[in-house]
Short mmCIF file of N, CA and C in Angstrom, two decimals:
data_model
loop_
_atom_site.label_atom_id
_atom_site.label_comp_id
_atom_site.label_asym_id
_atom_site.label_seq_id
_atom_site.Cartn_x
_atom_site.Cartn_y
_atom_site.Cartn_z
N MET K 1 -15.30 4.41 190.86
CA MET K 1 -14.61 4.15 189.62
C MET K 1 -14.60 5.45 188.80
N PRO K 2 -13.46 5.81 188.24
CA PRO K 2 -13.41 7.05 187.47
C PRO K 2 -14.22 6.93 186.18
N ASP K 3 -14.67 8.08 185.71
CA ASP K 3 -15.43 8.14 184.47
C ASP K 3 -14.45 8.01 183.29
N LEU K 4 -14.50 6.91 182.57
CA LEU K 4 -13.60 6.69 181.44
C LEU K 4 -14.20 7.30 180.19
N LYS K 5 -13.51 8.30 179.66
CA LYS K 5 -13.95 8.91 178.42
C LYS K 5 -13.16 8.28 177.28
N GLN K 6 -13.84 7.53 176.45
CA GLN K 6 -13.16 6.86 175.36
C GLN K 6 -13.90 7.05 174.05
N GLY K 7 -14.40 8.23 173.84
CA GLY K 7 -15.05 8.54 172.59
C GLY K 7 -14.03 8.89 171.52
N ILE K 8 -14.50 9.15 170.31
CA ILE K 8 -13.61 9.44 169.19
C ILE K 8 -12.81 10.72 169.42
N GLN K 9 -13.39 11.72 170.04
CA GLN K 9 -12.66 12.97 170.30
C GLN K 9 -11.57 12.75 171.34
N ASP K 10 -11.87 11.92 172.35
CA ASP K 10 -10.85 11.60 173.36
C ASP K 10 -9.70 10.82 172.72
N PHE K 11 -10.05 9.87 171.86
CA PHE K 11 -9.02 9.11 171.16
C PHE K 11 -8.14 10.04 170.33
N PHE K 12 -8.76 10.94 169.59
CA PHE K 12 -8.02 11.85 168.71
C PHE K 12 -7.11 12.78 169.53
N ARG K 13 -7.62 13.28 170.66
CA ARG K 13 -6.84 14.17 171.53
C ARG K 13 -5.61 13.43 172.07
N VAL K 14 -5.80 12.23 172.60
CA VAL K 14 -4.69 11.47 173.16
C VAL K 14 -3.71 11.04 172.06
N ALA K 15 -4.22 10.68 170.90
CA ALA K 15 -3.34 10.30 169.79
C ALA K 15 -2.47 11.48 169.36
N GLN K 16 -3.03 12.70 169.38
CA GLN K 16 -2.23 13.88 169.04
C GLN K 16 -1.17 14.15 170.11
N GLU K 17 -1.52 13.94 171.37
CA GLU K 17 -0.58 14.20 172.46
C GLU K 17 0.55 13.18 172.50
N ARG K 18 0.22 11.90 172.34
CA ARG K 18 1.21 10.84 172.54
C ARG K 18 1.70 10.19 171.26
N ASP K 19 0.95 10.27 170.20
CA ASP K 19 1.24 9.60 168.93
C ASP K 19 1.34 8.10 169.17
N PHE K 20 1.96 7.36 168.27
CA PHE K 20 2.09 5.91 168.36
C PHE K 20 3.53 5.51 168.07
N THR K 21 3.95 4.41 168.66
CA THR K 21 5.25 3.86 168.32
C THR K 21 5.14 3.23 166.95
N ARG K 22 6.12 3.48 166.11
CA ARG K 22 6.13 2.92 164.76
C ARG K 22 7.10 1.75 164.70
N ASN K 23 6.89 0.87 163.72
CA ASN K 23 7.71 -0.35 163.67
C ASN K 23 9.17 -0.10 163.31
N HIS K 24 9.53 1.11 162.96
CA HIS K 24 10.93 1.43 162.66
C HIS K 24 11.59 2.28 163.75
N HIS K 25 10.94 2.43 164.88
CA HIS K 25 11.46 3.25 165.97
C HIS K 25 12.36 2.47 166.92
N PHE K 26 13.40 1.87 166.38
CA PHE K 26 14.39 1.17 167.21
C PHE K 26 15.73 1.23 166.50
N ARG K 27 16.78 1.05 167.24
CA ARG K 27 18.14 0.97 166.70
C ARG K 27 18.96 0.05 167.58
N VAL K 28 19.95 -0.59 167.00
CA VAL K 28 20.98 -1.24 167.79
C VAL K 28 21.97 -0.15 168.12
N ILE K 29 22.09 0.19 169.38
CA ILE K 29 22.94 1.29 169.82
C ILE K 29 24.39 0.83 169.97
N ASP K 30 24.57 -0.37 170.55
CA ASP K 30 25.93 -0.84 170.78
C ASP K 30 25.95 -2.36 170.87
N ILE K 31 27.07 -2.93 170.50
CA ILE K 31 27.35 -4.36 170.67
C ILE K 31 28.67 -4.43 171.41
N THR K 32 28.65 -5.04 172.60
CA THR K 32 29.84 -5.10 173.45
C THR K 32 30.20 -6.56 173.71
N ASP K 33 31.43 -6.92 173.44
CA ASP K 33 31.94 -8.26 173.72
C ASP K 33 33.01 -8.15 174.79
N ARG K 34 32.76 -8.72 175.96
CA ARG K 34 33.68 -8.70 177.11
C ARG K 34 34.12 -7.30 177.47
N GLY K 35 33.19 -6.35 177.45
CA GLY K 35 33.47 -4.99 177.88
C GLY K 35 33.97 -4.06 176.80
N ALA K 36 34.27 -4.56 175.61
CA ALA K 36 34.77 -3.72 174.52
C ALA K 36 33.72 -3.59 173.43
N SER K 37 33.43 -2.36 173.05
CA SER K 37 32.48 -2.14 171.97
C SER K 37 33.09 -2.67 170.68
N VAL K 38 32.33 -3.44 169.93
CA VAL K 38 32.85 -4.05 168.71
C VAL K 38 32.35 -3.34 167.45
N VAL K 39 31.57 -2.29 167.62
CA VAL K 39 31.11 -1.50 166.48
C VAL K 39 31.52 -0.05 166.70
N THR K 40 31.66 0.67 165.59
CA THR K 40 31.95 2.09 165.65
C THR K 40 30.82 2.85 164.96
N GLN K 41 30.86 4.15 165.06
CA GLN K 41 29.87 5.00 164.42
C GLN K 41 29.81 4.76 162.91
N ASP K 42 30.94 4.40 162.33
CA ASP K 42 31.03 4.22 160.87
C ASP K 42 30.72 2.81 160.39
N ASP K 43 30.37 1.91 161.29
CA ASP K 43 30.12 0.53 160.87
C ASP K 43 28.75 0.32 160.25
N LEU K 44 27.88 1.30 160.30
CA LEU K 44 26.55 1.22 159.68
C LEU K 44 25.80 -0.04 160.12
N VAL K 45 25.48 -0.07 161.38
CA VAL K 45 24.75 -1.20 161.94
C VAL K 45 23.28 -1.03 161.57
N TYR K 46 22.92 -1.52 160.40
CA TYR K 46 21.53 -1.45 159.95
C TYR K 46 20.80 -2.70 160.39
N CYS K 47 20.21 -2.60 161.54
CA CYS K 47 19.40 -3.71 162.03
C CYS K 47 18.01 -3.52 161.43
N GLU K 48 17.60 -4.44 160.58
CA GLU K 48 16.32 -4.33 159.88
C GLU K 48 15.14 -4.74 160.75
N ALA K 49 15.34 -5.73 161.58
CA ALA K 49 14.21 -6.25 162.35
C ALA K 49 14.68 -6.77 163.70
N ALA K 50 13.85 -6.53 164.68
CA ALA K 50 14.10 -7.02 166.04
C ALA K 50 12.78 -7.01 166.78
N THR K 51 12.74 -7.69 167.87
CA THR K 51 11.61 -7.61 168.78
C THR K 51 12.17 -7.24 170.14
N LEU K 52 11.39 -6.53 170.92
CA LEU K 52 11.83 -6.28 172.28
C LEU K 52 11.74 -7.58 173.05
N PRO K 53 12.72 -7.87 173.87
CA PRO K 53 12.70 -9.13 174.60
C PRO K 53 11.56 -9.15 175.63
N SER K 54 11.15 -10.35 175.97
CA SER K 54 10.05 -10.47 176.93
C SER K 54 10.57 -10.88 178.30
N ARG K 55 9.71 -10.71 179.27
CA ARG K 55 10.03 -11.08 180.66
C ARG K 55 8.76 -11.63 181.28
N ALA K 56 8.88 -12.67 182.05
CA ALA K 56 7.72 -13.27 182.71
C ALA K 56 8.05 -13.51 184.18
N VAL K 57 7.04 -13.38 185.01
CA VAL K 57 7.17 -13.71 186.42
C VAL K 57 6.38 -14.99 186.65
N SER K 58 7.05 -15.99 187.21
CA SER K 58 6.42 -17.29 187.44
C SER K 58 5.27 -17.16 188.42
N ASN K 59 4.25 -17.94 188.19
CA ASN K 59 3.12 -18.02 189.10
C ASN K 59 3.26 -19.29 189.94
N ILE K 60 3.17 -19.13 191.26
CA ILE K 60 3.28 -20.27 192.17
C ILE K 60 1.93 -20.46 192.86
N PRO K 61 1.23 -21.55 192.56
CA PRO K 61 -0.02 -21.80 193.28
C PRO K 61 0.27 -22.31 194.70
N VAL K 62 -0.38 -21.70 195.67
CA VAL K 62 -0.21 -22.08 197.06
C VAL K 62 -1.57 -22.54 197.59
N PRO K 63 -1.74 -23.85 197.77
CA PRO K 63 -3.03 -24.33 198.25
C PRO K 63 -3.25 -23.99 199.73
N TYR K 64 -4.47 -23.58 200.03
CA TYR K 64 -4.84 -23.32 201.42
C TYR K 64 -6.35 -23.56 201.56
N MET K 65 -6.71 -24.49 202.39
CA MET K 65 -8.11 -24.82 202.68
C MET K 65 -8.92 -25.04 201.39
N GLY K 66 -8.35 -25.80 200.48
CA GLY K 66 -9.07 -26.16 199.27
C GLY K 66 -9.01 -25.12 198.16
N LEU K 67 -8.37 -23.99 198.41
CA LEU K 67 -8.25 -22.96 197.37
C LEU K 67 -6.79 -22.81 196.97
N ASN K 68 -6.56 -22.47 195.72
CA ASN K 68 -5.22 -22.16 195.26
C ASN K 68 -5.06 -20.65 195.23
N PHE K 69 -4.13 -20.16 196.03
CA PHE K 69 -3.78 -18.75 195.98
C PHE K 69 -2.56 -18.62 195.08
N ASN K 70 -2.56 -17.64 194.23
CA ASN K 70 -1.45 -17.42 193.31
C ASN K 70 -0.52 -16.37 193.87
N VAL K 71 0.76 -16.72 193.94
CA VAL K 71 1.77 -15.78 194.43
C VAL K 71 2.87 -15.67 193.38
N PRO K 72 3.51 -14.51 193.29
CA PRO K 72 4.57 -14.36 192.29
C PRO K 72 5.82 -15.11 192.69
N GLY K 73 6.51 -15.62 191.66
CA GLY K 73 7.76 -16.33 191.88
C GLY K 73 8.91 -15.58 191.22
N THR K 74 9.82 -16.32 190.64
CA THR K 74 11.01 -15.73 190.04
C THR K 74 10.72 -15.24 188.62
N ALA K 75 11.62 -14.42 188.11
CA ALA K 75 11.50 -13.93 186.75
C ALA K 75 12.19 -14.88 185.78
N THR K 76 11.63 -15.01 184.60
CA THR K 76 12.26 -15.75 183.51
C THR K 76 12.26 -14.84 182.29
N TYR K 77 13.08 -15.19 181.33
CA TYR K 77 13.22 -14.40 180.11
C TYR K 77 12.96 -15.30 178.90
N PRO K 78 11.68 -15.47 178.54
CA PRO K 78 11.34 -16.34 177.42
C PRO K 78 12.04 -15.90 176.13
N GLY K 79 12.61 -16.85 175.44
CA GLY K 79 13.31 -16.54 174.20
C GLY K 79 14.75 -16.15 174.38
N SER K 80 15.24 -16.11 175.62
CA SER K 80 16.63 -15.68 175.86
C SER K 80 17.65 -16.68 175.32
N GLU K 81 17.20 -17.88 175.02
CA GLU K 81 18.12 -18.88 174.46
C GLU K 81 18.28 -18.74 172.95
N GLY K 82 17.44 -17.92 172.31
CA GLY K 82 17.51 -17.76 170.87
C GLY K 82 16.89 -16.46 170.40
N TYR K 83 17.52 -15.34 170.72
CA TYR K 83 17.02 -14.01 170.37
C TYR K 83 17.62 -13.61 169.02
N THR K 84 16.77 -13.35 168.02
CA THR K 84 17.25 -13.12 166.66
C THR K 84 17.13 -11.66 166.25
N LEU K 85 18.20 -11.15 165.67
CA LEU K 85 18.24 -9.83 165.06
C LEU K 85 18.54 -10.01 163.57
N THR K 86 17.92 -9.20 162.72
CA THR K 86 18.18 -9.24 161.29
C THR K 86 18.94 -7.99 160.89
N PHE K 87 20.10 -8.18 160.28
CA PHE K 87 20.96 -7.07 159.88
C PHE K 87 21.05 -6.99 158.36
N ARG K 88 21.11 -5.78 157.85
CA ARG K 88 21.43 -5.56 156.45
C ARG K 88 22.94 -5.69 156.32
N ALA K 89 23.39 -6.51 155.39
CA ALA K 89 24.83 -6.75 155.21
C ALA K 89 25.46 -5.54 154.52
N ASP K 90 26.51 -4.99 155.14
CA ASP K 90 27.23 -3.86 154.53
C ASP K 90 28.18 -4.39 153.46
N GLY K 91 28.60 -3.53 152.58
CA GLY K 91 29.43 -3.91 151.44
C GLY K 91 30.77 -4.53 151.80
N ASP K 92 31.33 -4.17 152.94
CA ASP K 92 32.61 -4.72 153.36
C ASP K 92 32.46 -5.90 154.33
N HIS K 93 31.22 -6.31 154.59
CA HIS K 93 30.92 -7.45 155.47
C HIS K 93 31.43 -7.26 156.89
N ILE K 94 31.50 -6.02 157.34
CA ILE K 94 32.03 -5.74 158.68
C ILE K 94 31.13 -6.29 159.77
N ILE K 95 29.82 -6.06 159.66
CA ILE K 95 28.90 -6.49 160.72
C ILE K 95 28.89 -8.02 160.83
N ARG K 96 28.80 -8.70 159.70
CA ARG K 96 28.79 -10.18 159.75
C ARG K 96 30.12 -10.70 160.29
N THR K 97 31.23 -10.08 159.91
CA THR K 97 32.55 -10.50 160.41
C THR K 97 32.63 -10.34 161.93
N ILE K 98 32.02 -9.28 162.46
CA ILE K 98 31.98 -9.10 163.92
C ILE K 98 31.32 -10.31 164.58
N PHE K 99 30.19 -10.75 164.04
CA PHE K 99 29.50 -11.90 164.62
C PHE K 99 30.25 -13.21 164.36
N GLU K 100 30.88 -13.35 163.19
CA GLU K 100 31.69 -14.54 162.92
C GLU K 100 32.85 -14.63 163.91
N ASP K 101 33.57 -13.52 164.10
CA ASP K 101 34.71 -13.52 165.05
C ASP K 101 34.24 -13.81 166.46
N TRP K 102 33.14 -13.20 166.86
CA TRP K 102 32.60 -13.42 168.20
C TRP K 102 32.25 -14.89 168.38
N SER K 103 31.64 -15.49 167.36
CA SER K 103 31.28 -16.90 167.42
C SER K 103 32.52 -17.77 167.52
N LEU K 104 33.55 -17.47 166.73
CA LEU K 104 34.79 -18.25 166.77
C LEU K 104 35.52 -18.08 168.10
N ASN K 105 35.44 -16.90 168.70
CA ASN K 105 36.06 -16.69 170.02
C ASN K 105 35.30 -17.44 171.11
N THR K 106 33.99 -17.62 170.92
CA THR K 106 33.20 -18.36 171.89
C THR K 106 33.54 -19.85 171.83
N PHE K 107 33.61 -20.39 170.61
CA PHE K 107 34.07 -21.77 170.44
C PHE K 107 34.72 -21.90 169.08
N ASP K 108 35.98 -22.29 169.08
CA ASP K 108 36.75 -22.46 167.85
C ASP K 108 36.85 -23.96 167.57
N ASP K 109 36.20 -24.41 166.50
CA ASP K 109 36.21 -25.85 166.20
C ASP K 109 37.56 -26.34 165.69
N GLN K 110 38.44 -25.45 165.28
CA GLN K 110 39.78 -25.86 164.85
C GLN K 110 40.63 -26.32 166.02
N SER K 111 40.45 -25.68 167.16
CA SER K 111 41.25 -26.03 168.34
C SER K 111 40.43 -26.61 169.49
N SER K 112 39.11 -26.72 169.27
CA SER K 112 38.19 -27.19 170.32
C SER K 112 38.39 -26.40 171.61
N SER K 113 38.54 -25.09 171.46
CA SER K 113 38.71 -24.23 172.63
C SER K 113 37.88 -22.97 172.41
N GLY K 114 37.84 -22.16 173.43
CA GLY K 114 37.12 -20.90 173.32
C GLY K 114 36.86 -20.28 174.67
N GLU K 115 36.11 -19.21 174.66
CA GLU K 115 35.72 -18.50 175.88
C GLU K 115 34.35 -19.00 176.31
N TYR K 116 34.34 -20.03 177.16
CA TYR K 116 33.08 -20.63 177.59
C TYR K 116 32.42 -19.87 178.73
N ARG K 117 33.16 -18.97 179.34
CA ARG K 117 32.62 -18.27 180.50
C ARG K 117 31.48 -17.35 180.11
N LEU K 118 30.64 -17.06 181.08
CA LEU K 118 29.58 -16.07 180.89
C LEU K 118 30.14 -14.70 181.22
N PHE K 119 29.99 -13.78 180.32
CA PHE K 119 30.52 -12.44 180.53
C PHE K 119 29.37 -11.46 180.75
N ARG K 120 29.29 -10.90 181.95
CA ARG K 120 28.25 -9.92 182.25
C ARG K 120 28.40 -8.69 181.36
N ASN K 121 29.62 -8.36 180.98
CA ASN K 121 29.85 -7.15 180.20
C ASN K 121 29.83 -7.41 178.69
N SER K 122 29.27 -8.55 178.26
CA SER K 122 28.96 -8.75 176.85
C SER K 122 27.48 -8.43 176.69
N GLN K 123 27.21 -7.36 175.96
CA GLN K 123 25.83 -6.84 175.90
C GLN K 123 25.46 -6.37 174.50
N ILE K 124 24.17 -6.40 174.24
CA ILE K 124 23.59 -5.74 173.07
C ILE K 124 22.67 -4.66 173.63
N THR K 125 22.83 -3.44 173.15
CA THR K 125 21.98 -2.34 173.60
C THR K 125 21.05 -1.94 172.47
N LEU K 126 19.75 -2.03 172.73
CA LEU K 126 18.71 -1.64 171.78
C LEU K 126 18.11 -0.32 172.23
N GLY K 127 17.86 0.58 171.32
CA GLY K 127 17.26 1.86 171.65
C GLY K 127 15.88 2.01 171.06
N MET K 128 14.94 2.48 171.86
CA MET K 128 13.60 2.84 171.38
C MET K 128 13.63 4.32 171.06
N LEU K 129 13.09 4.70 169.92
CA LEU K 129 13.14 6.08 169.46
C LEU K 129 11.76 6.72 169.51
N ASN K 130 11.75 8.06 169.65
CA ASN K 130 10.50 8.79 169.53
C ASN K 130 10.39 9.32 168.10
N GLN K 131 9.38 10.16 167.86
CA GLN K 131 9.14 10.67 166.50
C GLN K 131 10.29 11.53 165.98
N ALA K 132 11.05 12.13 166.88
CA ALA K 132 12.17 12.98 166.47
C ALA K 132 13.47 12.18 166.30
N GLY K 133 13.41 10.85 166.48
CA GLY K 133 14.60 10.02 166.34
C GLY K 133 15.49 10.02 167.56
N GLU K 134 14.99 10.52 168.70
CA GLU K 134 15.76 10.54 169.94
C GLU K 134 15.50 9.27 170.73
N VAL K 135 16.54 8.75 171.36
CA VAL K 135 16.40 7.55 172.19
C VAL K 135 15.62 7.91 173.45
N THR K 136 14.53 7.20 173.71
CA THR K 136 13.71 7.46 174.89
C THR K 136 13.89 6.38 175.96
N ARG K 137 14.34 5.22 175.55
CA ARG K 137 14.65 4.14 176.49
C ARG K 137 15.60 3.17 175.82
N GLN K 138 16.37 2.49 176.65
CA GLN K 138 17.31 1.50 176.14
C GLN K 138 17.06 0.17 176.85
N TYR K 139 17.22 -0.89 176.11
CA TYR K 139 17.17 -2.24 176.65
C TYR K 139 18.55 -2.85 176.44
N GLN K 140 19.14 -3.34 177.53
CA GLN K 140 20.44 -3.99 177.43
C GLN K 140 20.26 -5.47 177.70
N LEU K 141 20.63 -6.29 176.71
CA LEU K 141 20.66 -7.73 176.88
C LEU K 141 22.01 -8.06 177.52
N VAL K 142 21.99 -8.67 178.68
CA VAL K 142 23.20 -8.87 179.48
C VAL K 142 23.64 -10.33 179.41
N GLY K 143 24.97 -10.53 179.30
CA GLY K 143 25.52 -11.88 179.22
C GLY K 143 25.25 -12.52 177.87
N VAL K 144 25.55 -11.80 176.80
CA VAL K 144 25.21 -12.20 175.44
C VAL K 144 26.35 -12.96 174.78
N TRP K 145 26.00 -13.93 173.94
CA TRP K 145 26.95 -14.56 173.02
C TRP K 145 26.19 -15.02 171.80
N PRO K 146 26.86 -15.12 170.65
CA PRO K 146 26.18 -15.56 169.43
C PRO K 146 25.97 -17.06 169.43
N VAL K 147 24.75 -17.46 169.11
CA VAL K 147 24.41 -18.87 168.97
C VAL K 147 24.53 -19.28 167.50
N THR K 148 23.99 -18.42 166.62
CA THR K 148 24.01 -18.70 165.19
C THR K 148 24.32 -17.43 164.43
N VAL K 149 25.23 -17.52 163.47
CA VAL K 149 25.46 -16.45 162.51
C VAL K 149 24.83 -16.95 161.21
N GLY K 150 23.75 -16.29 160.80
CA GLY K 150 22.98 -16.75 159.65
C GLY K 150 23.72 -16.60 158.33
N GLU K 151 23.20 -17.30 157.34
CA GLU K 151 23.83 -17.29 156.02
C GLU K 151 23.52 -16.01 155.24
N LEU K 152 24.34 -15.79 154.24
CA LEU K 152 24.08 -14.75 153.24
C LEU K 152 23.65 -15.46 151.96
N SER K 153 22.56 -15.04 151.37
CA SER K 153 22.06 -15.68 150.15
C SER K 153 22.32 -14.78 148.96
N PHE K 154 23.07 -15.30 147.99
CA PHE K 154 23.38 -14.57 146.76
C PHE K 154 22.63 -15.19 145.60
N ASP K 155 22.33 -14.39 144.58
CA ASP K 155 21.62 -14.87 143.40
C ASP K 155 22.10 -14.09 142.18
N MET K 156 22.79 -14.75 141.27
CA MET K 156 23.31 -14.09 140.07
C MET K 156 22.20 -13.52 139.18
N LYS K 157 20.99 -14.03 139.34
CA LYS K 157 19.86 -13.52 138.55
C LYS K 157 19.16 -12.36 139.24
N GLY K 158 19.62 -11.99 140.41
CA GLY K 158 18.97 -10.95 141.19
C GLY K 158 19.10 -9.58 140.54
N ASN K 159 18.34 -8.63 141.07
CA ASN K 159 18.34 -7.28 140.52
C ASN K 159 19.16 -6.30 141.36
N GLY K 160 19.99 -6.80 142.27
CA GLY K 160 20.87 -5.94 143.03
C GLY K 160 20.32 -5.49 144.37
N ASP K 161 19.26 -6.15 144.86
CA ASP K 161 18.71 -5.78 146.16
C ASP K 161 19.75 -6.01 147.26
N PRO K 162 19.79 -5.14 148.27
CA PRO K 162 20.65 -5.40 149.43
C PRO K 162 20.23 -6.72 150.09
N ILE K 163 21.19 -7.41 150.69
CA ILE K 163 20.88 -8.68 151.34
C ILE K 163 21.03 -8.53 152.85
N SER K 164 20.40 -9.44 153.54
CA SER K 164 20.38 -9.42 155.00
C SER K 164 20.84 -10.76 155.54
N PHE K 165 21.19 -10.77 156.81
CA PHE K 165 21.49 -12.01 157.52
C PHE K 165 20.97 -11.88 158.94
N THR K 166 20.81 -12.99 159.59
CA THR K 166 20.35 -12.99 160.98
C THR K 166 21.50 -13.37 161.90
N ALA K 167 21.44 -12.86 163.09
CA ALA K 167 22.33 -13.27 164.16
C ALA K 167 21.43 -13.67 165.33
N THR K 168 21.56 -14.91 165.76
CA THR K 168 20.78 -15.40 166.89
C THR K 168 21.69 -15.42 168.10
N LEU K 169 21.22 -14.81 169.16
CA LEU K 169 22.02 -14.63 170.37
C LEU K 169 21.33 -15.31 171.55
N ALA K 170 22.12 -15.66 172.53
CA ALA K 170 21.57 -16.08 173.82
C ALA K 170 22.00 -15.03 174.83
N TYR K 171 21.17 -14.81 175.83
CA TYR K 171 21.49 -13.85 176.89
C TYR K 171 20.91 -14.34 178.20
N GLN K 172 21.35 -13.71 179.29
CA GLN K 172 20.91 -14.12 180.62
C GLN K 172 19.64 -13.38 181.06
N TYR K 173 19.66 -12.08 180.93
CA TYR K 173 18.53 -11.24 181.32
C TYR K 173 18.68 -9.89 180.64
N TRP K 174 17.68 -9.02 180.79
CA TRP K 174 17.79 -7.68 180.23
C TRP K 174 17.44 -6.64 181.28
N THR K 175 17.96 -5.43 181.04
CA THR K 175 17.65 -4.30 181.90
C THR K 175 17.08 -3.19 181.03
N ARG K 176 16.40 -2.22 181.65
CA ARG K 176 15.80 -1.12 180.92
C ARG K 176 16.21 0.20 181.55
N ASN K 177 16.56 1.15 180.71
CA ASN K 177 16.87 2.51 181.14
C ASN K 177 15.94 3.47 180.45
N LEU K 178 15.30 4.34 181.21
CA LEU K 178 14.42 5.37 180.65
C LEU K 178 15.16 6.69 180.58
N PHE K 179 14.87 7.48 179.58
CA PHE K 179 15.51 8.80 179.44
C PHE K 179 14.50 9.90 179.58
#
């Protein structure tokens, strides 16, 4: 077994070399609906909060001579039915309108029609950033559609704080790209 050095000096040395990921080191890089990017550089996609999606591999117990041996099974994506992003609402409501339109294209209650198909090329791309603000890895949520476009809350007694809304998405799986 290797000699594990985990004293305060070792911690300090490694912390200086690698630093730590901070809670603001992410960005929404792109939102694609059926292969077409629905945001531009000027749309100011201020995503305030997100979590990286999770992935789990099923455990399959295989009994043999009174013992259960555990073997890996298929992958699942916990939370893929309701993945929530929080966006700061821009003054022209462009970002919320993107999600409203996407939702209406998925199912339009006026005509009881919509695009029910699963689109592999509908994706949300999240970027992890380093200390210099450079993207070091990307996560692409594949087969995405909006489940819920959250409300905007206004208050005439407010002091002018920017407001936010949530967009809850469903997706099939995610991929990761390292840079």
